[in-house]
């Protein structure tokens, strides 16, 4: 059986004006033709592209679209896999690696069905874990946190090689490699990687910002004291050569006592077992709580469309309202602007930090952030900035009950509702119409705001675009 989206209709039938020059355009409806199907959709990290997965009992189909909903890639895999079984996806969505754990097809496979092997052959000789205790990297360990990612051509494992002999070396002799594996041929090769400065990867928090065709970017949290965070952006090619690097710094806001703790980017909180459970080792009573790390005090956001960075953090003021600090850097490390905004009637004490969130996004039209909480005192503030100057374009507080009532299911759709009156009007219209659809996701693209509406009764997704 070959799975196809053979009931795909490009509607482009009409444009519904919603009270302004901006419009809502129905781009495409995708309806599955298989007997047992789950349609899953999402958006790639860079560039802006949409993908769907169609799944049945024997096979799965993966389709990638650009933001005008033109097909870029359409592949039927050799197996049936779910969204949860996708282990890696390239930034542009052209390749994925999925895992099969049952039957004769156990192992990792590429998008086109090519067999890439088991975990050992996928990651090569790169060690897959670091020396952690209770979620915290051991202070005295000589180690590097491993990373695993993809671009259009390669799967990449970053870290030190396995083996006790690597632990015996001093840090100056410590070697870090990337193992790249061709997604077309399955061939692998090792390339020693140069750190941007001494000890840059030793016990530090480093994350992947971008993986394009010719280069990838690592961001390293170089300094994490109470008053400032220094990040190093390091650009590499896929042979491990350092192309360039630069520092970016965010300091605590003027007049504030310290940074606050927020759930910012992934890894800003670690899960720590309570001591009584560590000693009792009661597997049936596996209660845990979240302990914020220094990464919960500041974070960065990479804007691939401009090759630029945003640094952001919350600020604690003992005698006044707390606030949020955000700044923008070029791809050469030049600070373009910084902005500090007081969040009215707010206090960011550490005790409730796990329930507070801050989301940053950069669109082709503006940069924005949302500060909100899910328990205790509710915040739900939106701030939109001019990308060139940092000046505030708009800010709005939305009550939580109104936010949920208007079907704003994520931060992006909420920001679009603040930015665009026409989009906000559509959301209200949708609420009143009591349609039997639900919103699956909403994301900013190069053409506008892309909204996916999924049917509750059948495997169908309606894609709509809202112009800026």
PDB file of C-alpha atoms in Angstrom, residues 234-369:
ATOM      1  CA  UNK A 234      30.393  30.041  17.702  1.00  0.00           C
ATOM      2  CA  UNK A 235      29.903  29.346  13.968  1.00  0.00           C
ATOM      3  CA  UNK A 236      31.297  26.045  12.566  1.00  0.00           C
ATOM      4  CA  UNK A 237      31.411  24.215   9.270  1.00  0.00           C
ATOM      5  CA  UNK A 238      30.762  20.467   9.135  1.00  0.00           C
ATOM      6  CA  UNK A 239      34.455  19.616   9.273  1.00  0.00           C
ATOM      7  CA  UNK A 240      34.747  21.169  12.725  1.00  0.00           C
ATOM      8  CA  UNK A 241      36.439  24.400  11.613  1.00  0.00           C
ATOM      9  CA  UNK A 242      35.625  27.471  13.704  1.00  0.00           C
ATOM     10  CA  UNK A 243      34.430  30.129  11.243  1.00  0.00           C
ATOM     11  CA  UNK A 244      33.919  32.934  13.781  1.00  0.00           C
ATOM     12  CA  UNK A 245      32.852  33.582  17.369  1.00  0.00           C
ATOM     13  CA  UNK A 246      31.827  36.564  19.493  1.00  0.00           C
ATOM     14  CA  UNK A 247      30.533  37.411  22.974  1.00  0.00           C
ATOM     15  CA  UNK A 248      27.082  38.708  23.877  1.00  0.00           C
ATOM     16  CA  UNK A 249      26.308  40.036  27.368  1.00  0.00           C
ATOM     17  CA  UNK A 250      23.127  40.713  29.287  1.00  0.00           C
ATOM     18  CA  UNK A 251      23.448  42.493  32.644  1.00  0.00           C
ATOM     19  CA  UNK A 252      20.866  42.923  35.331  1.00  0.00           C
ATOM     20  CA  UNK A 253      18.621  45.903  34.655  1.00  0.00           C
ATOM     21  CA  UNK A 254      19.524  49.259  36.238  1.00  0.00           C
ATOM     22  CA  UNK A 255      18.112  49.524  39.739  1.00  0.00           C
ATOM     23  CA  UNK A 256      17.200  45.830  39.998  1.00  0.00           C
ATOM     24  CA  UNK A 257      18.657  43.552  42.652  1.00  0.00           C
ATOM     25  CA  UNK A 258      19.069  40.412  40.544  1.00  0.00           C
ATOM     26  CA  UNK A 259      17.719  38.299  37.728  1.00  0.00           C
ATOM     27  CA  UNK A 260      14.498  36.429  38.392  1.00  0.00           C
ATOM     28  CA  UNK A 261      13.894  32.751  37.672  1.00  0.00           C
ATOM     29  CA  UNK A 262      11.623  31.874  34.749  1.00  0.00           C
ATOM     30  CA  UNK A 263      10.949  28.841  32.621  1.00  0.00           C
ATOM     31  CA  UNK A 264      12.765  30.222  29.597  1.00  0.00           C
ATOM     32  CA  UNK A 265      14.429  27.906  27.102  1.00  0.00           C
ATOM     33  CA  UNK A 266      14.700  24.135  27.327  1.00  0.00           C
ATOM     34  CA  UNK A 267      17.008  23.125  30.149  1.00  0.00           C
ATOM     35  CA  UNK A 268      16.289  26.138  32.346  1.00  0.00           C
ATOM     36  CA  UNK A 269      14.952  23.754  34.993  1.00  0.00           C
ATOM     37  CA  UNK A 270      16.275  20.378  36.096  1.00  0.00           C
ATOM     38  CA  UNK A 271      14.309  17.633  37.768  1.00  0.00           C
ATOM     39  CA  UNK A 272      15.712  16.790  41.194  1.00  0.00           C
ATOM     40  CA  UNK A 273      14.674  13.819  43.328  1.00  0.00           C
ATOM     41  CA  UNK A 274      13.899  14.541  46.950  1.00  0.00           C
ATOM     42  CA  UNK A 275      16.582  13.195  49.283  1.00  0.00           C
ATOM     43  CA  UNK A 276      14.185  10.872  51.108  1.00  0.00           C
ATOM     44  CA  UNK A 277      13.367   9.201  47.807  1.00  0.00           C
ATOM     45  CA  UNK A 278      17.004   8.921  46.810  1.00  0.00           C
ATOM     46  CA  UNK A 279      17.734   6.985  50.015  1.00  0.00           C
ATOM     47  CA  UNK A 280      14.537   4.969  50.057  1.00  0.00           C
ATOM     48  CA  UNK A 281      14.722   4.241  46.315  1.00  0.00           C
ATOM     49  CA  UNK A 282      10.987   3.769  46.107  1.00  0.00           C
ATOM     50  CA  UNK A 283      10.287   3.323  42.432  1.00  0.00           C
ATOM     51  CA  UNK A 284       6.574   3.300  43.049  1.00  0.00           C
ATOM     52  CA  UNK A 285       6.665   6.694  44.744  1.00  0.00           C
ATOM     53  CA  UNK A 286       8.694   8.661  42.259  1.00  0.00           C
ATOM     54  CA  UNK A 287       7.756  12.171  43.324  1.00  0.00           C
ATOM     55  CA  UNK A 288      10.050  14.899  42.112  1.00  0.00           C
ATOM     56  CA  UNK A 289      10.224  18.657  42.033  1.00  0.00           C
ATOM     57  CA  UNK A 290      11.812  21.124  39.656  1.00  0.00           C
ATOM     58  CA  UNK A 291      14.955  22.983  40.670  1.00  0.00           C
ATOM     59  CA  UNK A 292      15.895  26.038  38.575  1.00  0.00           C
ATOM     60  CA  UNK A 293      19.447  26.261  37.253  1.00  0.00           C
ATOM     61  CA  UNK A 294      21.336  29.386  36.241  1.00  0.00           C
ATOM     62  CA  UNK A 295      19.880  28.952  32.755  1.00  0.00           C
ATOM     63  CA  UNK A 296      16.520  29.948  34.233  1.00  0.00           C
ATOM     64  CA  UNK A 297      17.878  33.437  34.932  1.00  0.00           C
ATOM     65  CA  UNK A 298      18.533  34.506  31.330  1.00  0.00           C
ATOM     66  CA  UNK A 299      18.242  33.072  27.826  1.00  0.00           C
ATOM     67  CA  UNK A 300      18.783  33.792  24.136  1.00  0.00           C
ATOM     68  CA  UNK A 301      16.669  33.496  20.989  1.00  0.00           C
ATOM     69  CA  UNK A 302      18.122  33.092  17.489  1.00  0.00           C
ATOM     70  CA  UNK A 303      16.348  34.756  14.555  1.00  0.00           C
ATOM     71  CA  UNK A 304      17.396  32.719  11.510  1.00  0.00           C
ATOM     72  CA  UNK A 305      15.808  35.140   9.022  1.00  0.00           C
ATOM     73  CA  UNK A 306      18.221  37.906  10.066  1.00  0.00           C
ATOM     74  CA  UNK A 307      21.023  35.809  11.559  1.00  0.00           C
ATOM     75  CA  UNK A 308      20.602  37.855  14.742  1.00  0.00           C
ATOM     76  CA  UNK A 309      20.263  37.132  18.466  1.00  0.00           C
ATOM     77  CA  UNK A 310      17.966  38.361  21.237  1.00  0.00           C
ATOM     78  CA  UNK A 311      19.035  38.090  24.897  1.00  0.00           C
ATOM     79  CA  UNK A 312      16.375  38.326  27.588  1.00  0.00           C
ATOM     80  CA  UNK A 313      15.877  37.959  31.342  1.00  0.00           C
ATOM     81  CA  UNK A 314      13.560  38.997  34.147  1.00  0.00           C
ATOM     82  CA  UNK A 315      14.594  41.464  36.842  1.00  0.00           C
ATOM     83  CA  UNK A 316      13.729  41.457  40.549  1.00  0.00           C
ATOM     84  CA  UNK A 317      13.144  44.730  42.397  1.00  0.00           C
ATOM     85  CA  UNK A 318      12.514  44.469  46.130  1.00  0.00           C
ATOM     86  CA  UNK A 319      10.798  47.858  46.475  1.00  0.00           C
ATOM     87  CA  UNK A 320       9.073  48.115  43.093  1.00  0.00           C
ATOM     88  CA  UNK A 321       7.419  46.064  40.380  1.00  0.00           C
ATOM     89  CA  UNK A 322       9.621  43.528  38.643  1.00  0.00           C
ATOM     90  CA  UNK A 323      10.388  43.702  34.944  1.00  0.00           C
ATOM     91  CA  UNK A 324      11.840  42.168  31.788  1.00  0.00           C
ATOM     92  CA  UNK A 325      15.082  43.050  30.003  1.00  0.00           C
ATOM     93  CA  UNK A 326      15.629  42.318  26.283  1.00  0.00           C
ATOM     94  CA  UNK A 327      18.447  43.259  23.862  1.00  0.00           C
ATOM     95  CA  UNK A 328      19.391  42.513  20.250  1.00  0.00           C
ATOM     96  CA  UNK A 329      22.784  41.549  18.756  1.00  0.00           C
ATOM     97  CA  UNK A 330      23.992  41.254  15.165  1.00  0.00           C
ATOM     98  CA  UNK A 331      25.827  38.213  13.803  1.00  0.00           C
ATOM     99  CA  UNK A 332      29.113  39.999  14.549  1.00  0.00           C
ATOM    100  CA  UNK A 333      28.342  40.600  18.212  1.00  0.00           C
ATOM    101  CA  UNK A 334      27.288  44.258  17.943  1.00  0.00           C
ATOM    102  CA  UNK A 335      24.546  45.279  20.351  1.00  0.00           C
ATOM    103  CA  UNK A 336      21.856  47.144  18.399  1.00  0.00           C
ATOM    104  CA  UNK A 337      19.519  48.068  21.252  1.00  0.00           C
ATOM    105  CA  UNK A 338      18.281  47.097  24.678  1.00  0.00           C
ATOM    106  CA  UNK A 339      14.983  47.678  26.424  1.00  0.00           C
ATOM    107  CA  UNK A 340      13.773  47.307  29.988  1.00  0.00           C
ATOM    108  CA  UNK A 341      10.060  47.081  30.729  1.00  0.00           C
ATOM    109  CA  UNK A 342       8.332  47.045  34.104  1.00  0.00           C
ATOM    110  CA  UNK A 343       5.660  44.344  34.398  1.00  0.00           C
ATOM    111  CA  UNK A 344       2.974  46.071  36.428  1.00  0.00           C
ATOM    112  CA  UNK A 345       1.877  44.538  39.709  1.00  0.00           C
ATOM    113  CA  UNK A 346       4.379  41.689  39.438  1.00  0.00           C
ATOM    114  CA  UNK A 347       6.802  39.889  41.731  1.00  0.00           C
ATOM    115  CA  UNK A 348       9.117  37.192  40.389  1.00  0.00           C
ATOM    116  CA  UNK A 349      10.131  35.374  43.579  1.00  0.00           C
ATOM    117  CA  UNK A 350      11.985  32.092  43.126  1.00  0.00           C
ATOM    118  CA  UNK A 351       9.389  30.077  45.032  1.00  0.00           C
ATOM    119  CA  UNK A 352       6.865  30.148  42.180  1.00  0.00           C
ATOM    120  CA  UNK A 353       9.337  30.308  39.311  1.00  0.00           C
ATOM    121  CA  UNK A 354       8.404  26.939  37.804  1.00  0.00           C
ATOM    122  CA  UNK A 355       4.903  28.291  37.119  1.00  0.00           C
ATOM    123  CA  UNK A 356       6.151  31.425  35.321  1.00  0.00           C
ATOM    124  CA  UNK A 357       7.033  31.456  31.641  1.00  0.00           C
ATOM    125  CA  UNK A 358       8.528  33.858  29.153  1.00  0.00           C
ATOM    126  CA  UNK A 359       8.338  33.296  25.399  1.00  0.00           C
ATOM    127  CA  UNK A 360      10.262  35.382  22.841  1.00  0.00           C
ATOM    128  CA  UNK A 361       9.678  35.412  19.096  1.00  0.00           C
ATOM    129  CA  UNK A 362      11.035  37.404  16.147  1.00  0.00           C
ATOM    130  CA  UNK A 363       8.788  37.724  13.092  1.00  0.00           C
ATOM    131  CA  UNK A 364       9.520  39.504   9.802  1.00  0.00           C
ATOM    132  CA  UNK A 365       7.470  42.431  11.143  1.00  0.00           C
ATOM    133  CA  UNK A 366       8.309  42.703  14.843  1.00  0.00           C
ATOM    134  CA  UNK A 367       9.921  41.088  17.883  1.00  0.00           C
ATOM    135  CA  UNK A 368       7.789  40.263  20.877  1.00  0.00           C
ATOM    136  CA  UNK A 369       7.569  38.451  24.167  1.00  0.00           C
TER     137      UNK A 369
END
